[in-house]
PDB file of C-alpha atoms in Angstrom:
ATOM      1  CA  MET A  83       5.891   8.976   3.600  1.00 63.00           C
ATOM      2  CA  ALA A  84       3.616   8.465   6.582  1.00 81.00           C
ATOM      3  CA  ARG A  85      -0.067   8.715   6.209  1.00 90.00           C
ATOM      4  CA  THR A  86      -1.757  11.616   7.828  1.00 94.00           C
ATOM      5  CA  VAL A  87      -5.245  10.195   8.426  1.00 97.00           C
ATOM      6  CA  ARG A  88      -6.069   6.378   9.833  1.00 97.00           C
ATOM      7  CA  ALA A  89      -8.389   4.414   8.163  1.00 96.00           C
ATOM      8  CA  VAL A  90     -11.256   2.168  10.113  1.00 97.00           C
ATOM      9  CA  GLY A  91     -13.449   0.074   8.104  1.00 95.00           C
ATOM     10  CA  PHE A  92     -11.107  -1.091   5.567  1.00 95.00           C
ATOM     11  CA  PHE A  93     -11.342  -4.858   5.772  1.00 96.00           C
ATOM     12  CA  ASP A  94     -10.049  -7.703   3.109  1.00 95.00           C
ATOM     13  CA  GLU A  95     -13.107  -8.294   1.591  1.00 93.00           C
ATOM     14  CA  LEU A  96     -13.724  -4.682   0.640  1.00 89.00           C
ATOM     15  CA  SER A  97     -12.066  -2.992  -2.417  1.00 82.00           C
ATOM     16  CA  PRO A  98     -10.184  -0.847  -3.272  1.00 80.00           C
ATOM     17  CA  GLY A  99      -8.056  -0.515   0.483  1.00 85.00           C
ATOM     18  CA  TRP A 100      -6.173   2.325  -0.863  1.00 90.00           C
ATOM     19  CA  GLY A 101      -2.848   0.406   0.766  1.00 89.00           C
ATOM     20  CA  PHE A 102      -4.191   1.665   4.509  1.00 93.00           C
ATOM     21  CA  PRO A 103      -3.904  -1.619   7.021  1.00 91.00           C
ATOM     22  CA  THR A 104      -7.000  -3.800   6.974  1.00 92.00           C
ATOM     23  CA  ASP A 105      -9.351  -4.339  10.225  1.00 93.00           C
ATOM     24  CA  GLY A 106      -8.910  -8.164   9.357  1.00 95.00           C
ATOM     25  CA  ALA A 107     -11.952 -10.042   7.762  1.00 96.00           C
ATOM     26  CA  ILE A 108     -14.830  -8.791   7.980  1.00 97.00           C
ATOM     27  CA  LYS A 109     -17.030 -11.843   9.709  1.00 97.00           C
ATOM     28  CA  ASP A 110     -14.375 -11.922  12.273  1.00 97.00           C
ATOM     29  CA  ALA A 111     -16.256  -8.275  13.497  1.00 97.00           C
ATOM     30  CA  VAL A 112     -19.792  -9.335  13.053  1.00 97.00           C
ATOM     31  CA  ARG A 113     -22.200  -9.125  16.181  1.00 97.00           C
ATOM     32  CA  SER A 114     -25.285 -10.415  16.573  1.00 96.00           C
ATOM     33  CA  SER A 115     -26.726  -7.218  18.840  1.00 96.00           C
ATOM     34  CA  ALA A 116     -25.879  -3.817  18.385  1.00 95.00           C
ATOM     35  CA  ASN A 117     -23.995  -1.521  21.046  1.00 89.00           C
ATOM     36  CA  ALA A 118     -26.085   1.645  23.412  1.00 88.00           C
ATOM     37  CA  ASP A 119     -24.408   4.421  20.985  1.00 93.00           C
ATOM     38  CA  GLU A 120     -24.142   1.946  17.080  1.00 97.00           C
ATOM     39  CA  HIS A 121     -26.967   4.413  16.273  1.00 97.00           C
ATOM     40  CA  ARG A 122     -25.176   7.429  16.826  1.00 97.00           C
ATOM     41  CA  LEU A 123     -21.978   5.832  15.835  1.00 97.00           C
ATOM     42  CA  VAL A 124     -23.816   5.012  12.303  1.00 98.00           C
ATOM     43  CA  GLU A 125     -24.934   8.755  11.884  1.00 98.00           C
ATOM     44  CA  TYR A 126     -21.248   9.933  12.905  1.00 98.00           C
ATOM     45  CA  LEU A 127     -20.203   7.996   9.643  1.00 98.00           C
ATOM     46  CA  ARG A 128     -22.988   8.995   7.565  1.00 98.00           C
ATOM     47  CA  GLN A 129     -22.229  12.449   8.126  1.00 98.00           C
ATOM     48  CA  GLY A 130     -18.721  12.141   7.130  1.00 98.00           C
ATOM     49  CA  SER A 131     -17.314  14.666   4.217  1.00 98.00           C
ATOM     50  CA  GLY A 132     -17.344  12.957   1.140  1.00 96.00           C
ATOM     51  CA  ILE A 133     -13.579  12.775   0.026  1.00 96.00           C
ATOM     52  CA  TRP A 134     -13.627  10.588  -2.700  1.00 94.00           C
ATOM     53  CA  SER A 135     -17.067   9.288  -4.998  1.00 93.00           C
ATOM     54  CA  GLU A 136     -16.734   5.979  -7.072  1.00 90.00           C
ATOM     55  CA  MET A 137     -19.267   5.162  -9.419  1.00 88.00           C
ATOM     56  CA  GLY A 138     -20.645   1.290  -9.456  1.00 86.00           C
ATOM     57  CA  ALA A 139     -22.151  -0.853  -7.304  1.00 90.00           C
ATOM     58  CA  GLN A 140     -21.426  -3.924  -5.370  1.00 90.00           C
ATOM     59  CA  ALA A 141     -22.714  -7.151  -3.609  1.00 92.00           C
ATOM     60  CA  ASP A 142     -22.868  -7.670   0.078  1.00 96.00           C
ATOM     61  CA  VAL A 143     -19.660  -9.302   0.886  1.00 96.00           C
ATOM     62  CA  LEU A 144     -21.839 -11.069   3.632  1.00 97.00           C
ATOM     63  CA  ASP A 145     -24.521 -12.026   2.271  1.00 97.00           C
ATOM     64  CA  ALA A 146     -25.164 -12.489  -2.049  1.00 92.00           C
ATOM     65  CA  GLU A 147     -28.736 -12.262  -1.449  1.00 94.00           C
ATOM     66  CA  ALA A 148     -29.128  -8.795  -0.082  1.00 94.00           C
ATOM     67  CA  PRO A 149     -29.550  -5.598  -1.496  1.00 91.00           C
ATOM     68  CA  THR A 150     -26.402  -4.430  -4.247  1.00 92.00           C
ATOM     69  CA  LEU A 151     -24.672  -1.431  -2.672  1.00 92.00           C
ATOM     70  CA  VAL A 152     -24.441   1.245  -5.005  1.00 90.00           C
ATOM     71  CA  SER A 153     -21.169   3.659  -4.709  1.00 90.00           C
ATOM     72  CA  GLY A 154     -20.013   1.770  -1.749  1.00 88.00           C
ATOM     73  CA  GLY A 155     -16.143   2.205  -1.807  1.00 90.00           C
ATOM     74  CA  SER A 156     -16.441   5.937  -1.672  1.00 94.00           C
ATOM     75  CA  LEU A 157     -14.928   7.649   1.241  1.00 96.00           C
ATOM     76  CA  LEU A 158     -15.525   9.504   3.683  1.00 98.00           C
ATOM     77  CA  THR A 159     -13.470  11.581   6.072  1.00 98.00           C
ATOM     78  CA  ASP A 160     -13.416  13.665   9.290  1.00 98.00           C
ATOM     79  CA  GLY A 161     -10.422  15.268   8.944  1.00 98.00           C
ATOM     80  CA  ALA A 162      -8.391  12.454  11.156  1.00 98.00           C
ATOM     81  CA  TRP A 163      -9.853   9.029  10.040  1.00 98.00           C
ATOM     82  CA  ILE A 164     -11.045   7.997   6.390  1.00 98.00           C
ATOM     83  CA  TRP A 165     -13.735   5.153   6.044  1.00 97.00           C
ATOM     84  CA  ARG A 166     -15.410   3.239   3.431  1.00 96.00           C
ATOM     85  CA  ASP A 167     -19.415   5.068   2.394  1.00 95.00           C
ATOM     86  CA  ASP A 168     -20.051   1.344   2.983  1.00 96.00           C
ATOM     87  CA  LEU A 169     -19.560   1.113   6.922  1.00 97.00           C
ATOM     88  CA  ALA A 170     -22.428   2.207   7.973  1.00 97.00           C
ATOM     89  CA  TYR A 171     -24.494   0.038   6.047  1.00 97.00           C
ATOM     90  CA  TYR A 172     -22.774  -3.184   7.444  1.00 97.00           C
ATOM     91  CA  VAL A 173     -22.688  -1.590  10.941  1.00 98.00           C
ATOM     92  CA  VAL A 174     -26.494  -1.198  10.822  1.00 97.00           C
ATOM     93  CA  ARG A 175     -26.969  -4.452   9.285  1.00 97.00           C
ATOM     94  CA  TYR A 176     -24.649  -6.534  10.778  1.00 98.00           C
ATOM     95  CA  HIS A 177     -23.525  -4.522  14.051  1.00 98.00           C
ATOM     96  CA  LEU A 178     -19.391  -4.121  13.336  1.00 97.00           C
ATOM     97  CA  ALA A 179     -17.337  -4.004  16.314  1.00 95.00           C
ATOM     98  CA  LEU A 180     -15.070  -0.763  15.451  1.00 95.00           C
ATOM     99  CA  PRO A 181     -11.765  -0.216  16.973  1.00 95.00           C
ATOM    100  CA  GLY A 182     -12.374   1.003  20.505  1.00 95.00           C
ATOM    101  CA  ASP A 183      -9.679   4.088  19.419  1.00 96.00           C
ATOM    102  CA  PHE A 184     -11.918   5.436  16.323  1.00 97.00           C
ATOM    103  CA  VAL A 185     -14.988   4.673  19.173  1.00 97.00           C
ATOM    104  CA  ALA A 186     -14.018   6.871  21.316  1.00 97.00           C
ATOM    105  CA  HIS A 187     -12.409   9.589  18.891  1.00 98.00           C
ATOM    106  CA  VAL A 188     -16.486   9.634  17.629  1.00 98.00           C
ATOM    107  CA  GLY A 189     -17.864  10.120  21.586  1.00 97.00           C
ATOM    108  CA  GLU A 190     -15.166  12.750  21.775  1.00 97.00           C
ATOM    109  CA  ALA A 191     -16.313  14.663  18.828  1.00 97.00           C
ATOM    110  CA  GLY A 192     -19.502  14.214  20.431  1.00 97.00           C
ATOM    111  CA  TYR A 193     -20.854  12.181  17.345  1.00 97.00           C
ATOM    112  CA  SER A 194     -20.814  15.006  15.138  1.00 97.00           C
ATOM    113  CA  PRO A 195     -18.260  14.763  12.466  1.00 97.00           C
ATOM    114  CA  PRO A 196     -16.403  18.224  11.953  1.00 97.00           C
ATOM    115  CA  GLU A 197     -16.333  20.555   8.935  1.00 96.00           C
ATOM    116  CA  VAL A 198     -13.379  19.381   6.983  1.00 98.00           C
ATOM    117  CA  PRO A 199     -11.464  22.427   5.431  1.00 97.00           C
ATOM    118  CA  GLU A 200     -10.434  21.867   1.956  1.00 96.00           C
ATOM    119  CA  SER A 201      -6.868  22.357   2.236  1.00 96.00           C
ATOM    120  CA  ARG A 202      -7.532  19.281   4.878  1.00 97.00           C
ATOM    121  CA  LEU A 203      -9.298  17.156   2.032  1.00 97.00           C
ATOM    122  CA  VAL A 204      -6.983  17.738  -0.475  1.00 96.00           C
ATOM    123  CA  GLU A 205      -4.109  16.803   1.575  1.00 96.00           C
ATOM    124  CA  ILE A 206      -5.441  13.405   2.133  1.00 97.00           C
ATOM    125  CA  LEU A 207      -6.393  13.001  -1.264  1.00 95.00           C
ATOM    126  CA  THR A 208      -2.376  13.798  -2.181  1.00 95.00           C
ATOM    127  CA  ARG A 209      -1.237  12.245   0.613  1.00 94.00           C
ATOM    128  CA  ASP A 210      -2.636   9.524   1.856  1.00 94.00           C
ATOM    129  CA  LEU A 211      -4.988   8.189  -1.269  1.00 94.00           C
ATOM    130  CA  GLY A 212      -1.934   9.012  -3.638  1.00 92.00           C
ATOM    131  CA  ILE A 213      -4.108  11.448  -6.454  1.00 92.00           C
ATOM    132  CA  PRO A 214      -2.570  14.094  -7.868  1.00 88.00           C
ATOM    133  CA  MET A 215      -4.849  17.385  -7.347  1.00 80.00           C
ATOM    134  CA  GLY A 216      -3.974  19.744 -10.941  1.00 70.00           C
TER     135      GLY A 216
END
């Protein structure tokens, strides 16, 4: 069955990947400085609708000495895209380059994620993530 959302920030080193195609190695997305809209992009990522909460903690995959990330594998969505909760952290800390079509989507939304109806969240959970509801 075809996916109804697109994934962003599912890098090879981060798991679980939920079967989404990855964006490659996270180290290849690291940039030396932020782009002009990075802070607005990060706020968008942080304000997505929560769709899956994952307990636990994991190390920063790029710096073992960095603070432990709590609930990094939790998932957020804007109804069209889905991403891990720790993506905002990695964008802030490492200025990750994200796919141009995602960045354009965020800009077209005015850097403010829409309210995602519960029916859409259920559709993403069941069809895209394979989590049975019942």
